[in-house]
Amino acid sequence: DVGLIQRVNTTALQMFGYHNKADLLGQSISVIIGGPHAAKHGDYLAGGKTTQEQLDAVMEKLRQVTGQRKDGSLFPVQVGIKNLYVGDKCHFVAYC
């Protein structure tokens, strides 16, 4: 489940050039990340290598990153990340 898209709204579908939720659900978050973070994103999540200090640096702060549409085109987007706890499980929610 780490790094997989579990929920997506209509606005995100339009922004990233997708027509239905099934195209994104269950896919790696890396399909919508472009630019220099695309190649590194898997490393950020792999094996719990991300430290609490690194998480604290990005949590709840809007950052300018590069998004990637389904057609491969890149575009600037502001993204924030929040924790969402469901029971004892922590999920990460990205918002634009």
mmCIF file of N, CA and C in Angstrom:
data_model
loop_
_atom_site.group_PDB
_atom_site.id
_atom_site.type_symbol
_atom_site.label_atom_id
_atom_site.label_comp_id
_atom_site.label_asym_id
_atom_site.label_seq_id
_atom_site.Cartn_x
_atom_site.Cartn_y
_atom_site.Cartn_z
ATOM 1 N N ASP A 1 0.804 -1.206 0.000
ATOM 2 C CA ASP A 1 0.000 0.000 0.000
ATOM 3 C C ASP A 1 0.845 1.268 0.000
ATOM 4 N N VAL A 2 2.122 1.162 0.332
ATOM 5 C CA VAL A 2 2.962 2.349 0.438
ATOM 6 C C VAL A 2 3.171 2.964 -0.943
ATOM 7 N N GLY A 3 2.787 4.233 -1.061
ATOM 8 C CA GLY A 3 2.985 4.953 -2.305
ATOM 9 C C GLY A 3 1.953 4.685 -3.379
ATOM 10 N N LEU A 4 0.876 3.974 -3.034
ATOM 11 C CA LEU A 4 -0.168 3.691 -4.012
ATOM 12 C C LEU A 4 -1.326 4.668 -3.857
ATOM 13 N N ILE A 5 -1.915 5.040 -4.963
ATOM 14 C CA ILE A 5 -3.062 5.937 -4.951
ATOM 15 C C ILE A 5 -4.286 5.150 -4.509
ATOM 16 N N GLN A 6 -4.889 5.581 -3.407
ATOM 17 C CA GLN A 6 -6.040 4.874 -2.851
ATOM 18 C C GLN A 6 -7.350 5.619 -3.043
ATOM 19 N N ARG A 7 -7.278 6.922 -3.214
ATOM 20 C CA ARG A 7 -8.457 7.755 -3.450
ATOM 21 C C ARG A 7 -8.061 8.860 -4.426
ATOM 22 N N VAL A 8 -9.019 9.300 -5.222
ATOM 23 C CA VAL A 8 -8.762 10.400 -6.157
ATOM 24 C C VAL A 8 -10.088 11.098 -6.432
ATOM 25 N N ASN A 9 -10.041 12.418 -6.537
ATOM 26 C CA ASN A 9 -11.281 13.141 -6.812
ATOM 27 C C ASN A 9 -11.315 13.609 -8.275
ATOM 28 N N THR A 10 -12.470 14.112 -8.674
ATOM 29 C CA THR A 10 -12.688 14.524 -10.059
ATOM 30 C C THR A 10 -11.742 15.641 -10.484
ATOM 31 N N THR A 11 -11.495 16.581 -9.601
ATOM 32 C CA THR A 11 -10.583 17.681 -9.931
ATOM 33 C C THR A 11 -9.183 17.151 -10.225
ATOM 34 N N ALA A 12 -8.706 16.210 -9.427
ATOM 35 C CA ALA A 12 -7.379 15.622 -9.661
ATOM 36 C C ALA A 12 -7.353 14.872 -10.992
ATOM 37 N N LEU A 13 -8.417 14.155 -11.299
ATOM 38 C CA LEU A 13 -8.479 13.452 -12.585
ATOM 39 C C LEU A 13 -8.306 14.438 -13.730
ATOM 40 N N GLN A 14 -9.049 15.529 -13.681
ATOM 41 C CA GLN A 14 -8.973 16.536 -14.736
ATOM 42 C C GLN A 14 -7.584 17.167 -14.792
ATOM 43 N N MET A 15 -7.037 17.502 -13.632
ATOM 44 C CA MET A 15 -5.735 18.157 -13.568
ATOM 45 C C MET A 15 -4.642 17.300 -14.204
ATOM 46 N N PHE A 16 -4.713 15.998 -13.972
ATOM 47 C CA PHE A 16 -3.677 15.096 -14.458
ATOM 48 C C PHE A 16 -4.043 14.409 -15.776
ATOM 49 N N GLY A 17 -5.195 14.777 -16.364
ATOM 50 C CA GLY A 17 -5.563 14.296 -17.691
ATOM 51 C C GLY A 17 -6.134 12.890 -17.746
ATOM 52 N N TYR A 18 -6.722 12.432 -16.657
ATOM 53 C CA TYR A 18 -7.344 11.108 -16.625
ATOM 54 C C TYR A 18 -8.854 11.253 -16.714
ATOM 55 N N HIS A 19 -9.521 10.205 -17.214
ATOM 56 C CA HIS A 19 -10.965 10.276 -17.408
ATOM 57 C C HIS A 19 -11.760 9.505 -16.371
ATOM 58 N N ASN A 20 -11.146 8.504 -15.768
ATOM 59 C CA ASN A 20 -11.874 7.787 -14.721
ATOM 60 C C ASN A 20 -10.927 7.350 -13.607
ATOM 61 N N LYS A 21 -11.494 7.176 -12.444
ATOM 62 C CA LYS A 21 -10.710 6.857 -11.247
ATOM 63 C C LYS A 21 -9.937 5.549 -11.382
ATOM 64 N N ALA A 22 -10.494 4.600 -12.109
ATOM 65 C CA ALA A 22 -9.847 3.295 -12.261
ATOM 66 C C ALA A 22 -8.466 3.411 -12.901
ATOM 67 N N ASP A 23 -8.261 4.481 -13.688
ATOM 68 C CA ASP A 23 -6.950 4.676 -14.326
ATOM 69 C C ASP A 23 -5.846 4.963 -13.306
ATOM 70 N N LEU A 24 -6.207 5.525 -12.149
ATOM 71 C CA LEU A 24 -5.212 5.900 -11.142
ATOM 72 C C LEU A 24 -5.223 5.036 -9.891
ATOM 73 N N LEU A 25 -6.388 4.559 -9.489
ATOM 74 C CA LEU A 25 -6.472 3.799 -8.240
ATOM 75 C C LEU A 25 -5.588 2.557 -8.292
ATOM 76 N N GLY A 26 -4.783 2.403 -7.249
ATOM 77 C CA GLY A 26 -3.863 1.268 -7.162
ATOM 78 C C GLY A 26 -2.532 1.495 -7.851
ATOM 79 N N GLN A 27 -2.407 2.600 -8.579
ATOM 80 C CA GLN A 27 -1.150 2.924 -9.255
ATOM 81 C C GLN A 27 -0.188 3.599 -8.283
ATOM 82 N N SER A 28 1.077 3.523 -8.592
ATOM 83 C CA SER A 28 2.086 4.229 -7.805
ATOM 84 C C SER A 28 1.892 5.724 -7.969
ATOM 85 N N ILE A 29 2.096 6.452 -6.893
ATOM 86 C CA ILE A 29 2.002 7.907 -6.929
ATOM 87 C C ILE A 29 2.979 8.488 -7.949
ATOM 88 N N SER A 30 4.009 7.733 -8.296
ATOM 89 C CA SER A 30 5.016 8.225 -9.234
ATOM 90 C C SER A 30 4.462 8.453 -10.637
ATOM 91 N N VAL A 31 3.275 7.912 -10.980
ATOM 92 C CA VAL A 31 2.711 8.149 -12.316
ATOM 93 C C VAL A 31 2.264 9.594 -12.500
ATOM 94 N N ILE A 32 2.082 10.341 -11.402
ATOM 95 C CA ILE A 32 1.661 11.738 -11.521
ATOM 96 C C ILE A 32 2.725 12.718 -11.024
ATOM 97 N N ILE A 33 3.918 12.202 -10.732
ATOM 98 C CA ILE A 33 5.024 13.046 -10.288
ATOM 99 C C ILE A 33 5.990 13.203 -11.449
ATOM 100 N N GLY A 34 6.323 14.442 -11.772
ATOM 101 C CA GLY A 34 7.262 14.697 -12.849
ATOM 102 C C GLY A 34 8.510 15.375 -12.322
ATOM 103 N N GLY A 35 9.414 15.674 -13.213
ATOM 104 C CA GLY A 35 10.611 16.407 -12.837
ATOM 105 C C GLY A 35 11.569 15.596 -11.989
ATOM 106 N N PRO A 36 12.408 16.281 -11.220
ATOM 107 C CA PRO A 36 13.471 15.611 -10.468
ATOM 108 C C PRO A 36 12.966 14.686 -9.361
ATOM 109 N N HIS A 37 11.750 14.911 -8.867
ATOM 110 C CA HIS A 37 11.236 14.064 -7.791
ATOM 111 C C HIS A 37 10.730 12.713 -8.294
ATOM 112 N N ALA A 38 10.430 12.599 -9.573
ATOM 113 C CA ALA A 38 9.852 11.367 -10.112
ATOM 114 C C ALA A 38 10.748 10.157 -9.850
ATOM 115 N N ALA A 39 12.007 10.268 -10.213
ATOM 116 C CA ALA A 39 12.929 9.140 -10.062
ATOM 117 C C ALA A 39 13.236 8.844 -8.603
ATOM 118 N N LYS A 40 13.209 9.865 -7.766
ATOM 119 C CA LYS A 40 13.588 9.699 -6.362
ATOM 120 C C LYS A 40 12.429 9.290 -5.458
ATOM 121 N N HIS A 41 11.195 9.468 -5.920
ATOM 122 C CA HIS A 41 10.052 9.272 -5.038
ATOM 123 C C HIS A 41 9.981 7.865 -4.462
ATOM 124 N N GLY A 42 10.248 6.863 -5.298
ATOM 125 C CA GLY A 42 10.243 5.489 -4.803
ATOM 126 C C GLY A 42 11.256 5.277 -3.703
ATOM 127 N N ASP A 43 12.403 5.923 -3.825
ATOM 128 C CA ASP A 43 13.435 5.823 -2.800
ATOM 129 C C ASP A 43 12.982 6.464 -1.492
ATOM 130 N N TYR A 44 12.195 7.554 -1.593
ATOM 131 C CA TYR A 44 11.703 8.223 -0.391
ATOM 132 C C TYR A 44 10.839 7.279 0.439
ATOM 133 N N LEU A 45 10.086 6.426 -0.258
ATOM 134 C CA LEU A 45 9.125 5.559 0.423
ATOM 135 C C LEU A 45 9.671 4.170 0.741
ATOM 136 N N ALA A 46 10.659 3.729 0.006
ATOM 137 C CA ALA A 46 11.143 2.353 0.121
ATOM 138 C C ALA A 46 11.755 2.055 1.485
ATOM 139 N N GLY A 47 11.322 0.982 2.043
ATOM 140 C CA GLY A 47 11.934 0.466 3.256
ATOM 141 C C GLY A 47 11.953 1.399 4.442
ATOM 142 N N GLY A 48 11.045 2.349 4.483
ATOM 143 C CA GLY A 48 10.981 3.241 5.630
ATOM 144 C C GLY A 48 12.205 4.127 5.771
ATOM 145 N N LYS A 49 12.846 4.456 4.671
ATOM 146 C CA LYS A 49 14.068 5.267 4.719
ATOM 147 C C LYS A 49 13.798 6.727 5.068
ATOM 148 N N THR A 50 12.550 7.130 4.973
ATOM 149 C CA THR A 50 12.218 8.514 5.284
ATOM 150 C C THR A 50 12.228 8.700 6.790
ATOM 151 N N THR A 51 12.971 9.678 7.248
ATOM 152 C CA THR A 51 13.074 9.930 8.685
ATOM 153 C C THR A 51 11.952 10.858 9.132
ATOM 154 N N GLN A 52 11.699 10.894 10.413
ATOM 155 C CA GLN A 52 10.685 11.799 10.953
ATOM 156 C C GLN A 52 11.058 13.241 10.642
ATOM 157 N N GLU A 53 12.334 13.552 10.683
ATOM 158 C CA GLU A 53 12.793 14.909 10.372
ATOM 159 C C GLU A 53 12.436 15.281 8.926
ATOM 160 N N GLN A 54 12.620 14.328 8.003
ATOM 161 C CA GLN A 54 12.268 14.584 6.606
ATOM 162 C C GLN A 54 10.759 14.760 6.449
ATOM 163 N N LEU A 55 9.983 13.944 7.149
ATOM 164 C CA LEU A 55 8.523 14.070 7.092
ATOM 165 C C LEU A 55 8.075 15.412 7.640
ATOM 166 N N ASP A 56 8.634 15.801 8.771
ATOM 167 C CA ASP A 56 8.268 17.078 9.387
ATOM 168 C C ASP A 56 8.563 18.255 8.457
ATOM 169 N N ALA A 57 9.604 18.122 7.646
ATOM 170 C CA ALA A 57 9.999 19.206 6.746
ATOM 171 C C ALA A 57 8.981 19.436 5.637
ATOM 172 N N VAL A 58 8.212 18.405 5.260
ATOM 173 C CA VAL A 58 7.259 18.556 4.160
ATOM 174 C C VAL A 58 5.799 18.576 4.608
ATOM 175 N N MET A 59 5.520 18.116 5.809
ATOM 176 C CA MET A 59 4.132 18.021 6.252
ATOM 177 C C MET A 59 3.467 19.384 6.357
ATOM 178 N N GLU A 60 2.283 19.450 5.818
ATOM 179 C CA GLU A 60 1.408 20.609 5.923
ATOM 180 C C GLU A 60 2.028 21.902 5.406
ATOM 181 N N LYS A 61 2.979 21.772 4.506
ATOM 182 C CA LYS A 61 3.583 22.937 3.862
ATOM 183 C C LYS A 61 3.350 22.796 2.370
ATOM 184 N N LEU A 62 2.849 23.851 1.750
ATOM 185 C CA LEU A 62 2.689 23.812 0.305
ATOM 186 C C LEU A 62 4.054 23.921 -0.359
ATOM 187 N N ARG A 63 4.282 23.054 -1.327
ATOM 188 C CA ARG A 63 5.541 23.059 -2.060
ATOM 189 C C ARG A 63 5.248 23.103 -3.544
ATOM 190 N N GLN A 64 6.064 23.812 -4.274
ATOM 191 C CA GLN A 64 5.948 23.842 -5.728
ATOM 192 C C GLN A 64 6.687 22.632 -6.273
ATOM 193 N N VAL A 65 5.969 21.763 -6.974
ATOM 194 C CA VAL A 65 6.565 20.571 -7.570
ATOM 195 C C VAL A 65 6.103 20.474 -9.023
ATOM 196 N N THR A 66 6.577 19.468 -9.706
ATOM 197 C CA THR A 66 6.185 19.243 -11.088
ATOM 198 C C THR A 66 5.254 18.047 -11.147
ATOM 199 N N GLY A 67 4.067 18.266 -11.712
ATOM 200 C CA GLY A 67 3.126 17.178 -11.929
ATOM 201 C C GLY A 67 3.296 16.639 -13.341
ATOM 202 N N GLN A 68 2.829 15.409 -13.542
ATOM 203 C CA GLN A 68 2.909 14.812 -14.879
ATOM 204 C C GLN A 68 1.532 14.300 -15.284
ATOM 205 N N ARG A 69 1.052 14.785 -16.411
ATOM 206 C CA ARG A 69 -0.247 14.359 -16.927
ATOM 207 C C ARG A 69 -0.128 12.990 -17.601
ATOM 208 N N LYS A 70 -1.266 12.390 -17.849
ATOM 209 C CA LYS A 70 -1.311 11.080 -18.498
ATOM 210 C C LYS A 70 -0.573 11.085 -19.834
ATOM 211 N N ASP A 71 -0.646 12.213 -20.568
ATOM 212 C CA ASP A 71 0.018 12.305 -21.867
ATOM 213 C C ASP A 71 1.519 12.578 -21.756
ATOM 214 N N GLY A 72 2.024 12.666 -20.517
ATOM 215 C CA GLY A 72 3.449 12.880 -20.286
ATOM 216 C C GLY A 72 3.848 14.336 -20.141
ATOM 217 N N SER A 73 2.937 15.254 -20.425
ATOM 218 C CA SER A 73 3.278 16.670 -20.286
ATOM 219 C C SER A 73 3.441 17.029 -18.812
ATOM 220 N N LEU A 74 4.332 17.959 -18.558
ATOM 221 C CA LEU A 74 4.660 18.378 -17.198
ATOM 222 C C LEU A 74 4.038 19.734 -16.921
ATOM 223 N N PHE A 75 3.692 19.983 -15.654
ATOM 224 C CA PHE A 75 3.120 21.266 -15.271
ATOM 225 C C PHE A 75 3.434 21.547 -13.810
ATOM 226 N N PRO A 76 3.537 22.835 -13.447
ATOM 227 C CA PRO A 76 3.809 23.180 -12.046
ATOM 228 C C PRO A 76 2.542 23.033 -11.211
ATOM 229 N N VAL A 77 2.711 22.539 -10.002
ATOM 230 C CA VAL A 77 1.567 22.368 -9.100
ATOM 231 C C VAL A 77 2.047 22.567 -7.664
ATOM 232 N N GLN A 78 1.204 23.197 -6.861
ATOM 233 C CA GLN A 78 1.502 23.316 -5.432
ATOM 234 C C GLN A 78 0.842 22.140 -4.712
ATOM 235 N N VAL A 79 1.640 21.446 -3.914
ATOM 236 C CA VAL A 79 1.155 20.252 -3.224
ATOM 237 C C VAL A 79 1.498 20.335 -1.742
ATOM 238 N N GLY A 80 0.568 19.911 -0.920
ATOM 239 C CA GLY A 80 0.795 19.759 0.506
ATOM 240 C C GLY A 80 0.532 18.313 0.888
ATOM 241 N N ILE A 81 1.076 17.890 2.002
ATOM 242 C CA ILE A 81 0.892 16.519 2.484
ATOM 243 C C ILE A 81 0.457 16.571 3.940
ATOM 244 N N LYS A 82 -0.532 15.748 4.274
ATOM 245 C CA LYS A 82 -1.006 15.636 5.659
ATOM 246 C C LYS A 82 -1.082 14.162 6.044
ATOM 247 N N ASN A 83 -0.999 13.924 7.341
ATOM 248 C CA ASN A 83 -1.236 12.585 7.876
ATOM 249 C C ASN A 83 -2.726 12.393 8.086
ATOM 250 N N LEU A 84 -3.200 11.200 7.814
ATOM 251 C CA LEU A 84 -4.575 10.825 8.121
ATOM 252 C C LEU A 84 -4.509 9.471 8.808
ATOM 253 N N TYR A 85 -4.956 9.427 10.045
ATOM 254 C CA TYR A 85 -4.947 8.164 10.787
ATOM 255 C C TYR A 85 -6.313 7.522 10.715
ATOM 256 N N VAL A 86 -6.329 6.259 10.316
ATOM 257 C CA VAL A 86 -7.535 5.444 10.320
ATOM 258 C C VAL A 86 -7.212 4.273 11.234
ATOM 259 N N GLY A 87 -7.808 4.306 12.422
ATOM 260 C CA GLY A 87 -7.419 3.333 13.434
ATOM 261 C C GLY A 87 -5.971 3.575 13.797
ATOM 262 N N ASP A 88 -5.157 2.536 13.721
ATOM 263 C CA ASP A 88 -3.742 2.688 14.052
ATOM 264 C C ASP A 88 -2.861 2.797 12.804
ATOM 265 N N LYS A 89 -3.495 2.929 11.637
ATOM 266 C CA LYS A 89 -2.748 3.010 10.387
ATOM 267 C C LYS A 89 -2.666 4.454 9.899
ATOM 268 N N CYS A 90 -1.468 4.864 9.532
ATOM 269 C CA CYS A 90 -1.227 6.227 9.042
ATOM 270 C C CYS A 90 -1.220 6.233 7.520
ATOM 271 N N HIS A 91 -2.007 7.123 6.949
ATOM 272 C CA HIS A 91 -2.038 7.338 5.507
ATOM 273 C C HIS A 91 -1.528 8.754 5.248
ATOM 274 N N PHE A 92 -0.999 8.985 4.064
ATOM 275 C CA PHE A 92 -0.572 10.312 3.666
ATOM 276 C C PHE A 92 -1.527 10.828 2.602
ATOM 277 N N VAL A 93 -1.994 12.038 2.791
ATOM 278 C CA VAL A 93 -2.938 12.653 1.874
ATOM 279 C C VAL A 93 -2.254 13.845 1.230
ATOM 280 N N ALA A 94 -2.218 13.837 -0.102
ATOM 281 C CA ALA A 94 -1.663 14.971 -0.840
ATOM 282 C C ALA A 94 -2.825 15.831 -1.315
ATOM 283 N N TYR A 95 -2.646 17.135 -1.236
ATOM 284 C CA TYR A 95 -3.683 18.052 -1.689
ATOM 285 C C TYR A 95 -3.041 19.182 -2.465
ATOM 286 N N CYS A 96 -3.799 19.720 -3.423
ATOM 287 C CA CYS A 96 -3.316 20.814 -4.272
ATOM 288 C C CYS A 96 -4.118 22.065 -3.982
#
